PDB file of C-alpha atoms in Angstrom:
ATOM      1  CA  MET R 592      -2.449  11.961 -31.203  1.00  0.00           C
ATOM      2  CA  VAL R 593      -6.041  11.179 -29.988  1.00  0.00           C
ATOM      3  CA  TYR R 594      -7.621  13.816 -27.825  1.00  0.00           C
ATOM      4  CA  ARG R 595     -10.612  13.006 -25.465  1.00  0.00           C
ATOM      5  CA  ARG R 596     -12.978  15.399 -23.651  1.00  0.00           C
ATOM      6  CA  LEU R 597     -12.372  15.421 -19.835  1.00  0.00           C
ATOM      7  CA  GLY R 598     -15.774  14.053 -18.342  1.00  0.00           C
ATOM      8  CA  ASN R 599     -18.556  16.495 -19.085  1.00  0.00           C
ATOM      9  CA  SER R 600     -16.062  19.434 -19.362  1.00  0.00           C
ATOM     10  CA  GLY R 601     -14.962  21.266 -22.571  1.00  0.00           C
ATOM     11  CA  LEU R 602     -11.367  20.311 -21.730  1.00  0.00           C
ATOM     12  CA  HIS R 603      -9.844  18.223 -24.577  1.00  0.00           C
ATOM     13  CA  VAL R 604      -6.827  15.978 -23.277  1.00  0.00           C
ATOM     14  CA  SER R 605      -4.390  13.747 -25.209  1.00  0.00           C
ATOM     15  CA  ALA R 606      -5.108  10.076 -24.748  1.00  0.00           C
ATOM     16  CA  ILE R 607      -1.472   9.919 -23.362  1.00  0.00           C
ATOM     17  CA  GLY R 608      -0.313  12.306 -20.544  1.00  0.00           C
ATOM     18  CA  LEU R 609       3.225  12.952 -19.293  1.00  0.00           C
ATOM     19  CA  GLY R 610       3.634  12.936 -15.409  1.00  0.00           C
ATOM     20  CA  GLY R 611       6.749  13.927 -13.487  1.00  0.00           C
ATOM     21  CA  TRP R 612       6.578  11.792 -10.373  1.00  0.00           C
ATOM     22  CA  LEU R 613      10.010  10.840  -9.171  1.00  0.00           C
ATOM     23  CA  THR R 614      11.739  11.832 -12.376  1.00  0.00           C
ATOM     24  CA  TYR R 615      11.590  15.700 -13.180  1.00  0.00           C
ATOM     25  CA  GLY R 616      13.581  17.594 -10.541  1.00  0.00           C
ATOM     26  CA  GLY R 617      14.759  14.312  -9.115  1.00  0.00           C
ATOM     27  CA  HIS R 618      16.411  11.471 -10.985  1.00  0.00           C
ATOM     28  CA  VAL R 619      16.275  13.326 -14.284  1.00  0.00           C
ATOM     29  CA  GLY R 620      17.913  16.729 -14.661  1.00  0.00           C
ATOM     30  CA  ASP R 621      16.499  19.897 -16.192  1.00  0.00           C
ATOM     31  CA  GLU R 622      17.934  19.357 -19.722  1.00  0.00           C
ATOM     32  CA  LYS R 623      16.492  15.762 -19.813  1.00  0.00           C
ATOM     33  CA  THR R 624      13.103  17.070 -18.528  1.00  0.00           C
ATOM     34  CA  PHE R 625      13.232  19.656 -21.329  1.00  0.00           C
ATOM     35  CA  GLU R 626      14.091  17.081 -23.924  1.00  0.00           C
ATOM     36  CA  TYR R 627      11.359  14.614 -22.779  1.00  0.00           C
ATOM     37  CA  MET R 628       8.504  17.205 -22.437  1.00  0.00           C
ATOM     38  CA  LYS R 629       9.485  18.589 -25.928  1.00  0.00           C
ATOM     39  CA  GLN R 630       9.422  15.191 -27.451  1.00  0.00           C
ATOM     40  CA  ALA R 631       6.089  14.455 -25.897  1.00  0.00           C
ATOM     41  CA  TYR R 632       4.679  17.947 -27.023  1.00  0.00           C
ATOM     42  CA  ASP R 633       5.950  17.489 -30.395  1.00  0.00           C
ATOM     43  CA  LEU R 634       4.221  14.151 -30.656  1.00  0.00           C
ATOM     44  CA  GLY R 635       0.887  15.803 -29.647  1.00  0.00           C
ATOM     45  CA  VAL R 636       0.791  15.331 -25.825  1.00  0.00           C
ATOM     46  CA  ASN R 637      -0.905  18.240 -24.326  1.00  0.00           C
ATOM     47  CA  PHE R 638      -1.563  16.897 -20.768  1.00  0.00           C
ATOM     48  CA  PHE R 639       1.259  17.298 -18.231  1.00  0.00           C
ATOM     49  CA  ASP R 640       0.672  16.178 -14.539  1.00  0.00           C
ATOM     50  CA  THR R 641       2.611  17.075 -11.494  1.00  0.00           C
ATOM     51  CA  ALA R 642       2.188  17.617  -7.817  1.00  0.00           C
ATOM     52  CA  GLU R 643       3.446  19.575  -4.972  1.00  0.00           C
ATOM     53  CA  ASN R 644       4.984  16.586  -3.337  1.00  0.00           C
ATOM     54  CA  TYR R 645       6.650  15.341  -6.474  1.00  0.00           C
ATOM     55  CA  THR R 646      10.356  15.477  -5.549  1.00  0.00           C
ATOM     56  CA  ALA R 647       9.494  18.276  -3.015  1.00  0.00           C
ATOM     57  CA  GLY R 648       8.081  20.601  -5.597  1.00  0.00           C
ATOM     58  CA  LYS R 649      11.185  20.280  -7.896  1.00  0.00           C
ATOM     59  CA  SER R 650       9.003  18.409 -10.487  1.00  0.00           C
ATOM     60  CA  GLU R 651       6.719  21.502 -10.838  1.00  0.00           C
ATOM     61  CA  ILE R 652       9.839  23.840 -11.073  1.00  0.00           C
ATOM     62  CA  ALA R 653      11.391  21.796 -13.881  1.00  0.00           C
ATOM     63  CA  MET R 654       8.092  21.489 -15.819  1.00  0.00           C
ATOM     64  CA  GLY R 655       7.530  25.322 -15.466  1.00  0.00           C
ATOM     65  CA  LYS R 656      11.040  25.962 -16.769  1.00  0.00           C
ATOM     66  CA  ALA R 657      10.396  23.707 -19.881  1.00  0.00           C
ATOM     67  CA  ILE R 658       7.072  25.520 -20.552  1.00  0.00           C
ATOM     68  CA  GLN R 659       8.949  28.876 -20.352  1.00  0.00           C
ATOM     69  CA  LYS R 660      11.916  27.710 -22.362  1.00  0.00           C
ATOM     70  CA  TYR R 661       9.840  26.518 -25.356  1.00  0.00           C
ATOM     71  CA  GLY R 662       7.387  29.497 -25.149  1.00  0.00           C
ATOM     72  CA  TRP R 663       4.471  27.126 -25.352  1.00  0.00           C
ATOM     73  CA  LYS R 664       1.115  28.848 -25.471  1.00  0.00           C
ATOM     74  CA  ARG R 665      -0.797  28.300 -22.136  1.00  0.00           C
ATOM     75  CA  SER R 666      -3.972  27.551 -24.015  1.00  0.00           C
ATOM     76  CA  ASP R 667      -2.507  24.692 -25.888  1.00  0.00           C
ATOM     77  CA  LEU R 668      -1.575  22.921 -22.666  1.00  0.00           C
ATOM     78  CA  VAL R 669      -3.441  20.973 -20.016  1.00  0.00           C
ATOM     79  CA  ILE R 670      -1.655  21.054 -16.635  1.00  0.00           C
ATOM     80  CA  SER R 671      -2.771  19.337 -13.517  1.00  0.00           C
ATOM     81  CA  THR R 672      -1.395  19.512 -10.042  1.00  0.00           C
ATOM     82  CA  LYS R 673      -2.700  18.291  -6.616  1.00  0.00           C
ATOM     83  CA  HIS R 674      -3.504  19.948  -3.285  1.00  0.00           C
ATOM     84  CA  ILE R 675      -5.869  22.738  -2.288  1.00  0.00           C
ATOM     85  CA  ILE R 676      -5.458  26.449  -1.684  1.00  0.00           C
ATOM     86  CA  GLU R 677      -1.998  27.082  -0.004  1.00  0.00           C
ATOM     87  CA  GLY R 678      -0.519  24.196  -1.723  1.00  0.00           C
ATOM     88  CA  LEU R 679      -1.992  25.244  -5.089  1.00  0.00           C
ATOM     89  CA  ARG R 680      -0.722  28.727  -4.621  1.00  0.00           C
ATOM     90  CA  ALA R 681       2.834  27.355  -4.082  1.00  0.00           C
ATOM     91  CA  SER R 682       2.355  24.969  -7.085  1.00  0.00           C
ATOM     92  CA  LEU R 683       1.441  27.897  -9.254  1.00  0.00           C
ATOM     93  CA  ASP R 684       4.458  29.794  -8.220  1.00  0.00           C
ATOM     94  CA  ARG R 685       6.695  26.939  -9.003  1.00  0.00           C
ATOM     95  CA  LEU R 686       5.064  26.306 -12.274  1.00  0.00           C
ATOM     96  CA  GLN R 687       5.235  29.931 -13.153  1.00  0.00           C
ATOM     97  CA  LEU R 688       1.596  29.888 -14.200  1.00  0.00           C
ATOM     98  CA  GLU R 689      -1.539  31.824 -13.333  1.00  0.00           C
ATOM     99  CA  TYR R 690      -3.724  28.695 -13.245  1.00  0.00           C
ATOM    100  CA  VAL R 691      -3.888  24.990 -13.882  1.00  0.00           C
ATOM    101  CA  ASP R 692      -6.552  23.238 -15.764  1.00  0.00           C
ATOM    102  CA  ILE R 693      -7.064  20.498 -13.156  1.00  0.00           C
ATOM    103  CA  VAL R 694      -6.345  20.271  -9.469  1.00  0.00           C
ATOM    104  CA  TYR R 695      -6.736  16.910  -7.852  1.00  0.00           C
ATOM    105  CA  ALA R 696      -7.720  15.727  -4.352  1.00  0.00           C
ATOM    106  CA  HIS R 697      -4.905  13.293  -4.104  1.00  0.00           C
ATOM    107  CA  ARG R 698      -6.240  10.408  -2.144  1.00  0.00           C
ATOM    108  CA  PRO R 699      -9.176  11.087   0.135  1.00  0.00           C
ATOM    109  CA  ASP R 700      -8.761  12.881   3.319  1.00  0.00           C
ATOM    110  CA  ARG R 701     -10.994  10.952   5.647  1.00  0.00           C
ATOM    111  CA  LEU R 702     -10.434  13.457   8.616  1.00  0.00           C
ATOM    112  CA  THR R 703     -11.910  16.366   6.717  1.00  0.00           C
ATOM    113  CA  PRO R 704     -15.713  16.597   6.123  1.00  0.00           C
ATOM    114  CA  MET R 705     -16.502  15.990   2.365  1.00  0.00           C
ATOM    115  CA  GLU R 706     -18.471  19.362   2.264  1.00  0.00           C
ATOM    116  CA  GLU R 707     -15.353  21.146   3.298  1.00  0.00           C
ATOM    117  CA  THR R 708     -13.335  19.474   0.555  1.00  0.00           C
ATOM    118  CA  VAL R 709     -15.907  20.380  -2.144  1.00  0.00           C
ATOM    119  CA  ARG R 710     -16.135  23.955  -0.953  1.00  0.00           C
ATOM    120  CA  ALA R 711     -12.469  24.137  -0.934  1.00  0.00           C
ATOM    121  CA  PHE R 712     -12.107  23.166  -4.563  1.00  0.00           C
ATOM    122  CA  ASN R 713     -14.855  25.495  -5.656  1.00  0.00           C
ATOM    123  CA  HIS R 714     -13.048  28.248  -3.887  1.00  0.00           C
ATOM    124  CA  VAL R 715      -9.900  27.847  -6.033  1.00  0.00           C
ATOM    125  CA  ILE R 716     -12.090  27.559  -9.158  1.00  0.00           C
ATOM    126  CA  ASP R 717     -14.075  30.679  -8.275  1.00  0.00           C
ATOM    127  CA  ARG R 718     -10.569  32.442  -7.650  1.00  0.00           C
ATOM    128  CA  GLY R 719      -9.232  31.513 -11.210  1.00  0.00           C
ATOM    129  CA  MET R 720      -6.527  29.243  -9.855  1.00  0.00           C
ATOM    130  CA  ALA R 721      -7.996  26.121 -11.588  1.00  0.00           C
ATOM    131  CA  PHE R 722     -10.831  25.326 -14.107  1.00  0.00           C
ATOM    132  CA  TYR R 723     -11.793  21.879 -12.803  1.00  0.00           C
ATOM    133  CA  TRP R 724     -11.123  19.614  -9.972  1.00  0.00           C
ATOM    134  CA  GLY R 725     -10.844  15.942  -9.787  1.00  0.00           C
ATOM    135  CA  THR R 726     -10.079  13.012  -7.454  1.00  0.00           C
ATOM    136  CA  SER R 727      -6.899  10.889  -7.451  1.00  0.00           C
ATOM    137  CA  GLU R 728      -7.285   7.218  -5.920  1.00  0.00           C
ATOM    138  CA  TRP R 729     -10.697   7.769  -4.454  1.00  0.00           C
ATOM    139  CA  SER R 730     -13.254   4.939  -4.146  1.00  0.00           C
ATOM    140  CA  ALA R 731     -16.449   4.981  -6.125  1.00  0.00           C
ATOM    141  CA  ASP R 732     -18.289   5.621  -2.730  1.00  0.00           C
ATOM    142  CA  GLU R 733     -16.294   8.780  -2.051  1.00  0.00           C
ATOM    143  CA  ILE R 734     -16.631  10.151  -5.448  1.00  0.00           C
ATOM    144  CA  GLN R 735     -20.307   9.689  -5.404  1.00  0.00           C
ATOM    145  CA  GLU R 736     -20.476  11.467  -2.025  1.00  0.00           C
ATOM    146  CA  ALA R 737     -18.493  14.414  -3.439  1.00  0.00           C
ATOM    147  CA  VAL R 738     -20.729  14.578  -6.569  1.00  0.00           C
ATOM    148  CA  GLY R 739     -23.913  14.469  -4.321  1.00  0.00           C
ATOM    149  CA  ILE R 740     -22.794  17.354  -2.045  1.00  0.00           C
ATOM    150  CA  ALA R 741     -21.655  19.495  -4.982  1.00  0.00           C
ATOM    151  CA  ARG R 742     -25.089  18.797  -6.742  1.00  0.00           C
ATOM    152  CA  ASP R 743     -27.030  19.760  -3.447  1.00  0.00           C
ATOM    153  CA  LEU R 744     -25.117  22.847  -2.932  1.00  0.00           C
ATOM    154  CA  LYS R 745     -25.067  23.852  -6.536  1.00  0.00           C
ATOM    155  CA  LEU R 746     -21.323  23.747  -6.675  1.00  0.00           C
ATOM    156  CA  ILE R 747     -18.788  22.178  -9.247  1.00  0.00           C
ATOM    157  CA  GLY R 748     -18.270  18.398  -8.464  1.00  0.00           C
ATOM    158  CA  PRO R 749     -15.212  16.397  -9.496  1.00  0.00           C
ATOM    159  CA  VAL R 750     -15.067  15.972 -13.291  1.00  0.00           C
ATOM    160  CA  VAL R 751     -12.238  13.239 -13.581  1.00  0.00           C
ATOM    161  CA  GLU R 752     -10.736  10.448 -11.403  1.00  0.00           C
ATOM    162  CA  GLN R 753      -7.012   9.629 -11.721  1.00  0.00           C
ATOM    163  CA  PRO R 754      -6.563   6.081 -10.600  1.00  0.00           C
ATOM    164  CA  LEU R 755      -3.158   4.413  -9.998  1.00  0.00           C
ATOM    165  CA  TYR R 756      -2.537   3.377 -13.600  1.00  0.00           C
ATOM    166  CA  ASN R 757       0.598   3.503 -15.689  1.00  0.00           C
ATOM    167  CA  MET R 758       2.762   1.236 -17.921  1.00  0.00           C
ATOM    168  CA  LEU R 759       3.713  -0.916 -14.987  1.00  0.00           C
ATOM    169  CA  ASP R 760       0.518  -0.940 -12.766  1.00  0.00           C
ATOM    170  CA  ARG R 761      -2.554  -1.660 -14.759  1.00  0.00           C
ATOM    171  CA  GLN R 762      -4.641  -3.557 -12.062  1.00  0.00           C
ATOM    172  CA  LYS R 763      -7.252  -0.829 -11.046  1.00  0.00           C
ATOM    173  CA  VAL R 764      -8.508  -0.208 -14.457  1.00  0.00           C
TER     174      VAL R 764
END
């Protein structure tokens, strides 16, 4: 497996990640989730992506069960989820983890001031709930604004963008 650094961070992620959007906890039962995650892990995948709203949190529960079932070392995995503070607390409970590596701002919230968003992500990082934050499906202008605000406030800015890109949809990248 090829591994790459996540932006300017020290986090090394597998070039291929496994996400649990509509499958885990939904269309695919726990045993298949375990089988697919183990196969990915055995092939060198260390990056697993989920979100609070993927099958109403069931994706996180299924992925958390797989991590526990196989006794994988937390330091060998890169786990990402989406949402801030209360949502992240609930995600960590479902995943049965103390922290995630990456928490995403999934789609920009244009009703919330960017400074508030940047501060919220720094809050969860300062509390040890996540190491890095990133954006998901943001425009270049929105990312630039967040980076600028973080720099001005001497806070941590986003280190990664997760665009809509998969085996079936390759138009954005």
